[in-house]
PDB file of C-alpha atoms in Angstrom:
ATOM      1  CA  UNK A   1      -0.238  19.890  21.702  1.00 49.00           C
ATOM      2  CA  UNK A   2       2.103  17.608  19.795  1.00 55.00           C
ATOM      3  CA  UNK A   3       1.071  14.539  17.868  1.00 68.00           C
ATOM      4  CA  UNK A   4       3.334  11.530  18.116  1.00 83.00           C
ATOM      5  CA  UNK A   5       3.408   8.797  15.539  1.00 83.00           C
ATOM      6  CA  UNK A   6       4.365   5.190  16.145  1.00 81.00           C
ATOM      7  CA  UNK A   7       5.323   3.144  13.127  1.00 81.00           C
ATOM      8  CA  UNK A   8       5.449  -0.636  12.895  1.00 80.00           C
ATOM      9  CA  UNK A   9       7.245  -2.050   9.876  1.00 81.00           C
ATOM     10  CA  UNK A  10       8.000  -5.475   8.471  1.00 84.00           C
ATOM     11  CA  UNK A  11       9.061  -7.031   5.227  1.00 87.00           C
ATOM     12  CA  UNK A  12       6.351  -9.172   3.675  1.00 89.00           C
ATOM     13  CA  UNK A  13       6.053 -12.028   1.237  1.00 92.00           C
ATOM     14  CA  UNK A  14       3.054 -12.378  -1.047  1.00 96.00           C
ATOM     15  CA  UNK A  15       1.482 -15.742  -1.853  1.00 96.00           C
ATOM     16  CA  UNK A  16      -1.478 -16.569  -4.080  1.00 98.00           C
ATOM     17  CA  UNK A  17      -4.142 -18.669  -2.318  1.00 97.00           C
ATOM     18  CA  UNK A  18      -7.421 -20.249  -3.382  1.00 96.00           C
ATOM     19  CA  UNK A  19      -9.756 -22.507  -1.468  1.00 92.00           C
ATOM     20  CA  UNK A  20     -11.827 -24.973  -3.449  1.00 93.00           C
ATOM     21  CA  UNK A  21     -14.822 -23.254  -5.009  1.00 92.00           C
ATOM     22  CA  UNK A  22     -13.659 -19.781  -3.904  1.00 95.00           C
ATOM     23  CA  UNK A  23     -11.993 -16.995  -5.816  1.00 96.00           C
ATOM     24  CA  UNK A  24      -8.239 -16.452  -5.524  1.00 97.00           C
ATOM     25  CA  UNK A  25      -6.670 -13.951  -3.155  1.00 97.00           C
ATOM     26  CA  UNK A  26      -3.177 -12.952  -2.049  1.00 97.00           C
ATOM     27  CA  UNK A  27      -1.873 -13.520   1.463  1.00 94.00           C
ATOM     28  CA  UNK A  28       0.580 -10.918   2.750  1.00 92.00           C
ATOM     29  CA  UNK A  29       2.771 -12.739   5.262  1.00 89.00           C
ATOM     30  CA  UNK A  30       4.843 -10.591   7.619  1.00 84.00           C
ATOM     31  CA  UNK A  31       8.377 -11.635   8.442  1.00 84.00           C
ATOM     32  CA  UNK A  32       7.666 -10.210  11.929  1.00 75.00           C
ATOM     33  CA  UNK A  33       4.578 -12.162  13.030  1.00 69.00           C
ATOM     34  CA  UNK A  34       4.140 -10.127  16.227  1.00 75.00           C
ATOM     35  CA  UNK A  35       3.244  -6.825  14.571  1.00 74.00           C
ATOM     36  CA  UNK A  36       0.714  -5.116  16.877  1.00 72.00           C
ATOM     37  CA  UNK A  37      -1.250  -3.759  13.898  1.00 72.00           C
ATOM     38  CA  UNK A  38      -1.970  -7.291  12.705  1.00 76.00           C
ATOM     39  CA  UNK A  39      -3.259  -8.564  16.044  1.00 76.00           C
ATOM     40  CA  UNK A  40      -1.759 -12.027  15.374  1.00 73.00           C
ATOM     41  CA  UNK A  41      -3.594 -12.140  12.033  1.00 78.00           C
ATOM     42  CA  UNK A  42      -2.580 -11.496   8.444  1.00 83.00           C
ATOM     43  CA  UNK A  43      -3.338  -9.125   5.599  1.00 89.00           C
ATOM     44  CA  UNK A  44      -5.128 -10.416   2.537  1.00 93.00           C
ATOM     45  CA  UNK A  45      -5.627  -8.779  -0.835  1.00 96.00           C
ATOM     46  CA  UNK A  46      -9.052  -9.398  -2.350  1.00 96.00           C
ATOM     47  CA  UNK A  47      -8.803  -9.644  -6.100  1.00 97.00           C
ATOM     48  CA  UNK A  48     -11.453  -8.878  -8.666  1.00 97.00           C
ATOM     49  CA  UNK A  49     -13.740 -11.871  -9.244  1.00 95.00           C
ATOM     50  CA  UNK A  50     -12.766 -12.293 -12.898  1.00 96.00           C
ATOM     51  CA  UNK A  51      -9.089 -12.951 -12.121  1.00 97.00           C
ATOM     52  CA  UNK A  52      -7.824 -16.520 -12.360  1.00 97.00           C
ATOM     53  CA  UNK A  53      -5.547 -18.287  -9.901  1.00 97.00           C
ATOM     54  CA  UNK A  54      -2.751 -18.092 -12.497  1.00 98.00           C
ATOM     55  CA  UNK A  55      -3.181 -14.300 -12.614  1.00 98.00           C
ATOM     56  CA  UNK A  56      -3.124 -14.203  -8.808  1.00 98.00           C
ATOM     57  CA  UNK A  57       0.220 -16.034  -8.885  1.00 98.00           C
ATOM     58  CA  UNK A  58       1.593 -13.474 -11.358  1.00 98.00           C
ATOM     59  CA  UNK A  59       0.426 -10.584  -9.162  1.00 98.00           C
ATOM     60  CA  UNK A  60       1.930 -12.168  -6.029  1.00 98.00           C
ATOM     61  CA  UNK A  61       5.259 -12.673  -7.810  1.00 98.00           C
ATOM     62  CA  UNK A  62       5.168  -9.086  -9.095  1.00 98.00           C
ATOM     63  CA  UNK A  63       4.549  -7.763  -5.565  1.00 97.00           C
ATOM     64  CA  UNK A  64       7.244 -10.019  -4.080  1.00 96.00           C
ATOM     65  CA  UNK A  65       9.783  -8.630  -6.562  1.00 97.00           C
ATOM     66  CA  UNK A  66       8.867  -4.962  -6.062  1.00 97.00           C
ATOM     67  CA  UNK A  67       7.451  -4.335  -2.581  1.00 95.00           C
ATOM     68  CA  UNK A  68      10.033  -4.006   0.178  1.00 90.00           C
ATOM     69  CA  UNK A  69       7.632  -3.990   3.095  1.00 88.00           C
ATOM     70  CA  UNK A  70       4.476  -2.618   4.639  1.00 87.00           C
ATOM     71  CA  UNK A  71       4.258  -0.118   7.454  1.00 85.00           C
ATOM     72  CA  UNK A  72       1.473   0.839   9.819  1.00 80.00           C
ATOM     73  CA  UNK A  73       1.515   4.295  11.383  1.00 83.00           C
ATOM     74  CA  UNK A  74      -0.626   5.116  14.386  1.00 80.00           C
ATOM     75  CA  UNK A  75      -1.021   8.717  15.524  1.00 84.00           C
ATOM     76  CA  UNK A  76      -1.551   9.553  19.155  1.00 79.00           C
ATOM     77  CA  UNK A  77      -2.342  13.039  20.432  1.00 64.00           C
TER      78      UNK A  77
END
C-alpha cells in the first residue's frame, strides 16, 4: 500500500497584534487565502506572557525577513 502526500504551500507575512488589555501575538497571513489547511482562518503565534508588544514587533520583523513560507502536508493511505 502506498502513502500519498498532498502539500499546500504559501508565502506568509508576519504582523504583531495586540488587543487592548490582552497580550501580544503574531498573525501569520497567507498570501494564498484559500489554503485548505487554514479553513478560511489564519495562523497565530502565541508569545510568552512576559513579552512586550515592541518585542512582538521585532519577532514579526525577524520572521518576515527570514521565513519564506509555510507548508502543510497531509498524508493519505
